[in-house]
GROMACS .gro file of C-alpha atoms in nm:
model
  396
    1MET     CA    1   4.824  16.307   7.128
    2GLY     CA    2   5.171  16.415   7.099
    3GLY     CA    3   5.181  16.509   7.473
    4PRO     CA    4   5.116  16.252   7.660
    5SER     CA    5   5.342  16.022   7.417
    6THR     CA    6   5.623  16.205   7.562
    7LEU     CA    7   5.505  16.163   7.910
    8PRO     CA    8   5.706  15.807   7.961
    9LEU     CA    9   6.009  15.929   7.849
   10LEU     CA   10   6.002  16.257   8.110
   11LEU     CA   11   5.920  15.952   8.438
   12LEU     CA   12   6.209  15.717   8.299
   13PHE     CA   13   6.458  16.076   8.281
   14ALA     CA   14   6.352  16.163   8.576
   15CYS     CA   15   6.380  15.818   8.744
   16CYS     CA   16   6.767  15.787   8.638
   17TRP     CA   17   6.920  16.085   8.703
   18ALA     CA   18   6.868  16.336   8.982
   19PRO     CA   19   7.018  16.707   8.987
   20GLY     CA   20   7.397  16.728   8.948
   21GLY     CA   21   7.441  16.407   8.790
   22ALA     CA   22   7.440  16.152   9.128
   23ASN     CA   23   7.334  15.808   9.013
   24LEU     CA   24   7.048  15.658   9.148
   25SER     CA   25   7.053  15.331   8.951
   26GLN     CA   26   6.938  15.014   9.064
   27ASP     CA   27   7.171  14.851   9.113
   28ASP     CA   28   7.390  15.031   9.368
   29SER     CA   29   7.068  14.938   9.599
   30GLN     CA   30   7.045  14.576   9.514
   31PRO     CA   31   7.205  14.427   9.867
   32TRP     CA   32   7.414  14.072   9.780
   33THR     CA   33   7.494  13.762   9.942
   34SER     CA   34   7.640  13.375   9.846
   35ASP     CA   35   7.475  13.070   9.902
   36GLU     CA   36   7.629  12.854  10.181
   37THR     CA   37   7.763  12.491  10.248
   38VAL     CA   38   7.774  12.372  10.658
   39VAL     CA   39   7.786  12.010  10.755
   40ALA     CA   40   7.561  11.970  11.075
   41GLY     CA   41   7.689  12.035  11.395
   42GLY     CA   42   7.860  12.318  11.272
   43THR     CA   43   7.868  12.729  11.226
   44VAL     CA   44   7.747  12.948  10.932
   45LYS     CA   45   7.784  13.270  10.805
   46LEU     CA   46   7.588  13.450  10.648
   47GLN     CA   47   7.664  13.807  10.474
   48CYS     CA   48   7.481  14.073  10.382
   49GLN     CA   49   7.628  14.378  10.148
   50VAL     CA   50   7.488  14.618   9.943
   51LYS     CA   51   7.696  14.924   9.800
   52ASP     CA   52   7.423  15.229   9.821
   53HIS     CA   53   7.188  15.167  10.162
   54GLU     CA   54   6.971  15.512  10.099
   55ASP     CA   55   6.899  15.540  10.464
   56SER     CA   56   6.827  15.223  10.562
   57SER     CA   57   6.899  14.966  10.746
   58LEU     CA   58   6.976  14.558  10.604
   59GLN     CA   59   6.766  14.263  10.780
   60TRP     CA   60   6.794  13.892  10.743
   61SER     CA   61   6.534  13.637  10.815
   62ASN     CA   62   6.532  13.256  10.823
   63PRO     CA   63   6.357  13.036  10.555
   64ALA     CA   64   5.998  13.044  10.794
   65GLN     CA   65   6.000  13.450  10.697
   66GLN     CA   66   6.081  13.534  11.060
   67THR     CA   67   6.331  13.815  11.120
   68LEU     CA   68   6.689  13.723  11.249
   69TYR     CA   69   6.865  14.082  11.291
   70PHE     CA   70   6.718  14.455  11.225
   71GLY     CA   71   7.031  14.576  11.119
   72GLU     CA   72   7.211  14.514  11.524
   73LYS     CA   73   6.924  14.435  11.671
   74ARG     CA   74   6.797  14.117  11.734
   75ALA     CA   75   6.478  14.028  11.648
   76LEU     CA   76   6.427  13.609  11.724
   77ARG     CA   77   6.601  13.484  12.096
   78ASP     CA   78   6.771  13.229  11.955
   79ASN     CA   79   7.132  13.210  12.138
   80ARG     CA   80   7.266  12.960  11.820
   81ILE     CA   81   7.191  13.330  11.554
   82GLN     CA   82   7.477  13.563  11.698
   83LEU     CA   83   7.529  13.931  11.506
   84VAL     CA   84   7.929  13.944  11.368
   85ARG     CA   85   7.900  14.310  11.228
   86SER     CA   86   7.654  14.601  11.147
   87THR     CA   87   7.716  14.882  10.935
   88PRO     CA   88   7.518  15.115  10.673
   89HIS     CA   89   7.664  14.904  10.368
   90GLU     CA   90   7.712  14.538  10.591
   91LEU     CA   91   7.490  14.275  10.778
   92THR     CA   92   7.644  13.960  10.861
   93ILE     CA   93   7.585  13.688  11.090
   94SER     CA   94   7.613  13.360  11.196
   95ILE     CA   95   7.425  13.035  11.308
   96SER     CA   96   7.609  12.770  11.512
   97ASN     CA   97   7.537  12.434  11.579
   98VAL     CA   98   7.368  12.394  11.299
   99ALA     CA   99   7.088  12.113  11.244
  100LEU     CA  100   6.960  12.002  10.985
  101ALA     CA  101   6.624  12.205  10.996
  102ASP     CA  102   6.776  12.481  10.989
  103GLU     CA  103   6.844  12.404  10.576
  104GLY     CA  104   6.702  12.691  10.319
  105GLU     CA  105   6.668  13.002  10.118
  106TYR     CA  106   6.739  13.248  10.450
  107THR     CA  107   6.675  13.614  10.334
  108CYS     CA  108   6.807  13.944  10.330
  109SER     CA  109   6.616  14.272  10.275
  110ILE     CA  110   6.701  14.691  10.233
  111PHE     CA  111   6.360  14.853  10.323
  112THR     CA  112   6.395  15.116   9.987
  113MET     CA  113   6.146  15.257   9.792
  114PRO     CA  114   6.087  14.967   9.657
  115VAL     CA  115   6.219  14.684   9.882
  116ARG     CA  116   6.529  14.524   9.777
  117THR     CA  117   6.606  14.179   9.884
  118ALA     CA  118   6.857  13.913   9.784
  119LYS     CA  119   6.826  13.502   9.863
  120SER     CA  120   7.108  13.307  10.063
  121LEU     CA  121   7.037  12.914   9.992
  122VAL     CA  122   7.257  12.757  10.345
  123THR     CA  123   7.286  12.362  10.254
  124VAL     CA  124   7.317  12.141  10.583
  125LEU     CA  125   7.511  11.804  10.502
  126GLY     CA  126   7.364  11.532  10.712
  127ILE     CA  127   7.699  11.350  10.851
  128PRO     CA  128   7.706  10.942  10.815
  129GLN     CA  129   7.769  10.687  11.081
  130LYS     CA  130   7.962  10.469  11.082
  131PRO     CA  131   7.865  10.193  10.859
  132ILE     CA  132   7.804   9.846  11.018
  133ILE     CA  133   7.886   9.495  10.871
  134SER     CA  134   7.670   9.218  10.895
  135GLY     CA  135   7.584   8.843  10.709
  136TYR     CA  136   7.926   8.703  10.865
  137LYS     CA  137   7.897   8.383  11.005
  138SER     CA  138   8.161   8.223  11.207
  139PRO     CA  139   8.409   8.017  11.179
  140LEU     CA  140   8.404   7.981  10.744
  141ARG     CA  141   8.576   7.634  10.582
  142GLU     CA  142   8.818   7.716  10.277
  143LYS     CA  143   8.684   7.753   9.946
  144ASP     CA  144   8.271   7.903  10.075
  145GLN     CA  145   8.113   8.157   9.965
  146THR     CA  146   8.020   8.459  10.214
  147VAL     CA  147   7.835   8.758  10.127
  148LEU     CA  148   7.856   9.036  10.343
  149THR     CA  149   7.659   9.371  10.396
  150CYS     CA  150   7.728   9.714  10.486
  151GLN     CA  151   7.458   9.999  10.661
  152SER     CA  152   7.528  10.283  10.707
  153SER     CA  153   7.253  10.636  10.780
  154GLY     CA  154   7.171  10.935  10.837
  155SER     CA  155   7.380  11.078  10.543
  156LYS     CA  156   7.250  11.404  10.346
  157PRO     CA  157   7.341  11.368  10.049
  158ALA     CA  158   7.340  10.957  10.001
  159ALA     CA  159   7.707  10.904  10.117
  160LYS     CA  160   7.865  10.592   9.861
  161LEU     CA  161   8.026  10.296  10.029
  162SER     CA  162   8.357  10.110   9.955
  163TRP     CA  163   8.502   9.789  10.058
  164LYS     CA  164   8.884   9.640  10.101
  165LYS     CA  165   9.001   9.245  10.222
  166GLY     CA  166   9.295   9.460  10.427
  167ASP     CA  167   9.469   9.685  10.110
  168LYS     CA  168   9.285   9.541   9.852
  169GLU     CA  169   9.008   9.672   9.672
  170LEU     CA  170   8.701   9.409   9.654
  171ASN     CA  171   8.442   9.458   9.376
  172GLY     CA  172   8.088   9.540   9.567
  173GLU     CA  173   7.756   9.566   9.431
  174PRO     CA  174   7.670   9.949   9.382
  175THR     CA  175   7.558  10.159   9.713
  176ARG     CA  176   7.185  10.120   9.730
  177ALA     CA  177   6.993  10.454   9.928
  178GLN     CA  178   6.679  10.481  10.096
  179GLU     CA  179   6.567  10.789  10.226
  180ASP     CA  180   6.516  10.836  10.613
  181PRO     CA  181   6.186  10.861  10.764
  182ASN     CA  182   6.254  11.255  10.819
  183GLY     CA  183   6.248  11.261  10.437
  184LYS     CA  184   6.615  11.476  10.484
  185THR     CA  185   6.893  11.188  10.511
  186PHE     CA  186   6.956  10.842  10.365
  187THR     CA  187   7.040  10.501  10.450
  188VAL     CA  188   7.308  10.355  10.207
  189SER     CA  189   7.374   9.993  10.188
  190SER     CA  190   7.610   9.780   9.951
  191SER     CA  191   7.674   9.371   9.970
  192VAL     CA  192   7.988   9.192   9.876
  193ALA     CA  193   8.053   8.780   9.750
  194PHE     CA  194   8.360   8.622   9.777
  195GLN     CA  195   8.506   8.291   9.753
  196VAL     CA  196   8.715   8.215  10.089
  197THR     CA  197   9.058   8.077  10.070
  198ARG     CA  198   9.326   7.989  10.375
  199GLU     CA  199   9.520   8.280  10.296
  200ASP     CA  200   9.238   8.509  10.414
  201ASP     CA  201   9.204   8.368  10.712
  202GLY     CA  202   9.266   8.629  11.008
  203ALA     CA  203   9.240   8.932  10.740
  204ASN     CA  204   8.984   9.229  10.801
  205ILE     CA  205   8.713   9.308  10.572
  206VAL     CA  206   8.658   9.732  10.572
  207CYS     CA  207   8.393   9.861  10.473
  208SER     CA  208   8.410  10.234  10.434
  209VAL     CA  209   8.161  10.532  10.372
  210ASN     CA  210   8.268  10.825  10.156
  211HIS     CA  211   8.148  11.126  10.173
  212GLU     CA  212   8.207  11.521  10.163
  213SER     CA  213   8.059  11.574  10.522
  214LEU     CA  214   8.336  11.398  10.690
  215GLN     CA  215   8.590  11.629  10.521
  216GLY     CA  216   8.895  11.331  10.454
  217VAL     CA  217   8.822  11.222  10.775
  218ASP     CA  218   8.768  10.769  10.764
  219ARG     CA  219   8.512  10.699  10.911
  220SER     CA  220   8.476  10.285  10.840
  221THR     CA  221   8.446   9.969  10.991
  222SER     CA  222   8.603   9.636  10.964
  223GLN     CA  223   8.481   9.239  11.030
  224ARG     CA  224   8.789   8.972  11.117
  225ILE     CA  225   8.701   8.662  10.932
  226GLU     CA  226   8.847   8.308  11.039
  227VAL     CA  227   8.894   8.048  10.763
  228LEU     CA  228   8.924   7.700  10.877
  229TYR     CA  229   9.155   7.430  10.626
  230THR     CA  230   9.351   7.140  10.645
  231PRO     CA  231   9.741   7.184  10.774
  232THR     CA  232  10.042   7.259  10.581
  233VAL     CA  233  10.340   7.037  10.682
  234MET     CA  234  10.732   7.084  10.610
  235ILE     CA  235  11.051   6.902  10.718
  236ARG     CA  236  11.304   7.046  10.853
  237PRO     CA  237  11.671   6.885  10.936
  238ASP     CA  238  11.946   7.035  11.162
  239PRO     CA  239  12.165   7.078  11.103
  240PRO     CA  240  12.063   7.059  10.743
  241HIS     CA  241  12.412   6.889  10.570
  242PRO     CA  242  12.414   6.600  10.820
  243ARG     CA  243  12.687   6.382  10.846
  244GLU     CA  244  12.786   5.997  10.993
  245GLY     CA  245  12.856   6.016  11.309
  246GLN     CA  246  12.628   6.363  11.421
  247LYS     CA  247  12.361   6.461  11.647
  248LEU     CA  248  12.042   6.482  11.423
  249LEU     CA  249  11.680   6.635  11.454
  250LEU     CA  250  11.448   6.653  11.206
  251HIS     CA  251  11.177   6.867  11.275
  252CYS     CA  252  10.848   6.870  11.153
  253GLU     CA  253  10.657   7.193  11.136
  254GLY     CA  254  10.253   7.176  11.059
  255HIS     CA  255   9.991   7.479  11.014
  256GLY     CA  256   9.692   7.517  10.985
  257ASN     CA  257   9.383   7.645  11.163
  258PRO     CA  258   9.262   7.467  11.361
  259VAL     CA  259   9.691   7.339  11.482
  260PRO     CA  260   9.741   7.059  11.397
  261LYS     CA  261   9.794   6.850  11.730
  262GLU     CA  262   9.911   6.462  11.634
  263TYR     CA  263  10.235   6.467  11.404
  264VAL     CA  264  10.287   6.065  11.323
  265TRP     CA  265  10.712   6.040  11.201
  266GLU     CA  266  10.725   5.663  10.973
  267LYS     CA  267  10.977   5.560  10.705
  268GLU     CA  268  10.940   5.394  10.359
  269GLY     CA  269  10.995   5.019  10.444
  270ILE     CA  270  10.895   5.012  10.731
  271VAL     CA  271  10.549   4.956  10.864
  272LEU     CA  272  10.533   5.037  11.236
  273PRO     CA  273  10.561   5.444  11.312
  274LEU     CA  274  10.838   5.566  11.491
  275LYS     CA  275  10.822   5.721  11.794
  276MET     CA  276  10.878   6.157  11.811
  277MET     CA  277  11.154   6.157  12.073
  278GLN     CA  278  11.150   6.522  12.179
  279GLU     CA  279  10.786   6.726  12.105
  280ARG     CA  280  10.726   6.681  11.696
  281ALA     CA  281  11.147   6.672  11.599
  282LEU     CA  282  11.263   6.310  11.496
  283ILE     CA  283  11.579   6.274  11.646
  284PHE     CA  284  11.906   6.049  11.606
  285PRO     CA  285  12.142   6.069  11.844
  286PHE     CA  286  12.425   5.852  11.622
  287LEU     CA  287  12.415   5.857  11.270
  288ASN     CA  288  12.501   5.610  11.074
  289LYS     CA  289  12.452   5.478  10.703
  290SER     CA  290  12.209   5.277  10.800
  291ASP     CA  291  11.946   5.536  10.872
  292SER     CA  292  11.917   5.656  10.566
  293GLY     CA  293  11.584   5.645  10.372
  294THR     CA  294  11.300   5.833  10.254
  295TYR     CA  295  11.103   5.966  10.593
  296GLY     CA  296  10.743   6.062  10.626
  297CYS     CA  297  10.584   6.323  10.843
  298THR     CA  298  10.221   6.325  10.898
  299ALA     CA  299   9.982   6.654  11.086
  300ILE     CA  300   9.715   6.579  11.220
  301SER     CA  301   9.423   6.831  11.268
  302ASN     CA  302   9.048   6.877  11.295
  303MET     CA  303   9.024   6.937  10.890
  304GLY     CA  304   9.227   6.695  10.781
  305ARG     CA  305   9.558   6.552  10.756
  306GLU     CA  306   9.889   6.626  10.568
  307LYS     CA  307  10.228   6.457  10.495
  308ALA     CA  308  10.564   6.592  10.372
  309PHE     CA  309  10.917   6.338  10.297
  310TYR     CA  310  11.260   6.397  10.327
  311THR     CA  311  11.513   6.187  10.198
  312LEU     CA  312  11.798   6.148  10.421
  313ASN     CA  313  12.167   6.027  10.321
  314VAL     CA  314  12.416   5.991  10.556
  315ASN     CA  315  12.740   6.093  10.427
  316ASP     CA  316  13.086   5.988  10.559
  317PRO     CA  317  13.245   6.227  10.832
  318SER     CA  318  13.446   6.513  10.767
  319PRO     CA  319  13.701   6.622  10.935
  320VAL     CA  320  13.575   6.986  11.114
  321PRO     CA  321  13.859   7.240  11.091
  322SER     CA  322  13.940   7.323  11.491
  323SER     CA  323  14.092   7.694  11.574
  324THR     CA  324  14.422   7.496  11.641
  325SER     CA  325  14.442   7.370  11.321
  326THR     CA  326  14.340   7.666  11.149
  327TYR     CA  327  14.655   7.819  11.322
  328HIS     CA  328  14.889   7.542  11.205
  329ALA     CA  329  14.757   7.604  10.834
  330ILE     CA  330  14.810   7.977  10.880
  331ILE     CA  331  15.193   7.949  10.956
  332GLY     CA  332  15.220   7.622  10.746
  333GLY     CA  333  15.144   7.886  10.451
  334ILE     CA  334  15.356   8.206  10.565
  335VAL     CA  335  15.632   7.968  10.627
  336ALA     CA  336  15.606   7.827  10.250
  337PHE     CA  337  15.596   8.240  10.133
  338ILE     CA  338  15.934   8.279  10.324
  339VAL     CA  339  16.144   7.922  10.174
  340PHE     CA  340  15.988   8.056   9.888
  341LEU     CA  341  16.122   8.403   9.903
  342LEU     CA  342  16.477   8.224   9.989
  343LEU     CA  343  16.406   7.990   9.691
  344ILE     CA  344  16.386   8.310   9.433
  345LEU     CA  345  16.674   8.455   9.566
  346LEU     CA  346  16.896   8.234   9.596
  347ILE     CA  347  16.833   8.193   9.216
  348PHE     CA  348  16.922   8.517   9.116
  349LEU     CA  349  17.252   8.508   9.342
  350GLY     CA  350  17.364   8.205   9.173
  351HIS     CA  351  17.330   8.381   8.822
  352TYR     CA  352  17.487   8.672   8.962
  353LEU     CA  353  17.812   8.483   9.073
  354ILE     CA  354  17.826   8.273   8.761
  355ARG     CA  355  17.797   8.561   8.480
  356HIS     CA  356  18.070   8.762   8.723
  357LYS     CA  357  18.318   8.414   8.785
  358GLY     CA  358  18.337   8.381   8.428
  359THR     CA  359  18.443   8.766   8.285
  360TYR     CA  360  18.716   8.714   8.536
  361LEU     CA  361  18.874   8.379   8.414
  362THR     CA  362  18.866   8.525   8.048
  363HIS     CA  363  19.066   8.825   8.157
  364GLU     CA  364  19.274   8.580   8.381
  365ALA     CA  365  19.342   8.370   8.030
  366LYS     CA  366  19.398   8.665   7.861
  367GLY     CA  367  19.707   8.737   8.072
  368SER     CA  368  19.876   8.381   8.024
  369ASP     CA  369  19.958   8.423   7.664
  370ASP     CA  370  20.133   8.746   7.674
  371ALA     CA  371  20.381   8.643   7.948
  372PRO     CA  372  20.679   8.407   7.877
  373ASP     CA  373  20.698   8.060   7.979
  374ALA     CA  374  20.985   7.994   8.275
  375ASP     CA  375  21.245   7.862   8.042
  376THR     CA  376  21.251   8.127   7.850
  377ALA     CA  377  21.312   8.338   8.126
  378ILE     CA  378  21.621   8.167   8.224
  379ILE     CA  379  21.770   8.129   7.848
  380ASN     CA  380  21.731   8.465   7.827
  381ALA     CA  381  21.920   8.545   8.154
  382GLU     CA  382  22.159   8.322   8.090
  383GLY     CA  383  22.200   8.446   7.718
  384GLY     CA  384  22.236   8.803   7.886
  385GLN     CA  385  22.511   8.681   8.133
  386SER     CA  386  22.724   8.597   7.824
  387GLY     CA  387  22.698   8.875   7.687
  388GLY     CA  388  22.822   9.169   7.886
  389ASP     CA  389  22.757   9.147   8.309
  390ASP     CA  390  22.631   9.491   8.250
  391LYS     CA  391  22.262   9.411   8.089
  392LYS     CA  392  22.011   9.149   8.233
  393GLU     CA  393  21.680   9.088   8.189
  394TYR     CA  394  21.422   8.927   8.400
  395PHE     CA  395  21.123   8.838   8.299
  396ILE     CA  396  20.873   8.829   8.610
   0.00000   0.00000   0.00000
């Protein structure tokens, strides 16, 4: 009983260890690969590697278990399949112009004892077709409700659709997906509903496809919409601030879809319409105060009519400065400045002279007080003569 129980242990030891201590574990002879994703029409590489080949070659097989390459030898006549690298430890092949039918599990095998295999799942992405917008009925009228539908086929997995009006996002319905007859790709669709305004006239409604196979490339289509609306009108005076005696044009500027074809001028208090003298403008060759009043312009199109008003107040004429008068004004300003400087200089000079003249007169008065008058000088002279001829005093 004891002998048979030890046999499995001996067999396990013999399988795992060889003489000399060489490691023959199963992992070293197990090949490995990786899953790959490729866009339809692209190229995919399938790489298989093994650490211990045990003197055997690697082999690649397709999902139908057809051998593609055994080592460096081609087994299937398909020019799309090419050898990239073949060594005892690696077998790499490439498949170009990949189709949806190429999707599936590819097998890498090594014929050891036992045979070991590794799987590589190749996923092929179906590229969505350019979307198509339907449902537009031209032209639309202002405040109409419209519904547009966008559809795109051929995506795998199913793509997503989004809407824009110009640069503004539109909230469309969630994308609906339906499987195509080939059983691999999908047709997706989405609808958007909105009310149009006059600002939407000429706008582009854009439907875009979002899918990983596009790799950032824009795939969208647009629908330009036309909206009919009543005209808008405004009156623009030329010149902006008219005065009596000037020439004045009142321009009537109308916009709409369709463009207004008829313009009617009238003045408040006057029954008959006024005649236009120059296209859509009302002209006043020579303004006077009797032209003052409120004027109306009506723009008329197939969608309706709209009126704008302008109140004209004719002011008294004001002289317009000419280049000569401007030159004279500049010269006059310079002269006035010079006169002002001279006046200031004279004031300072006069003040200076007055101060110094007062000082001179004060010194002169003091000198007069110290000198004797003429009578005193004569008496002293006579006294000097009577007292002796040798002593004379003179006072100058």
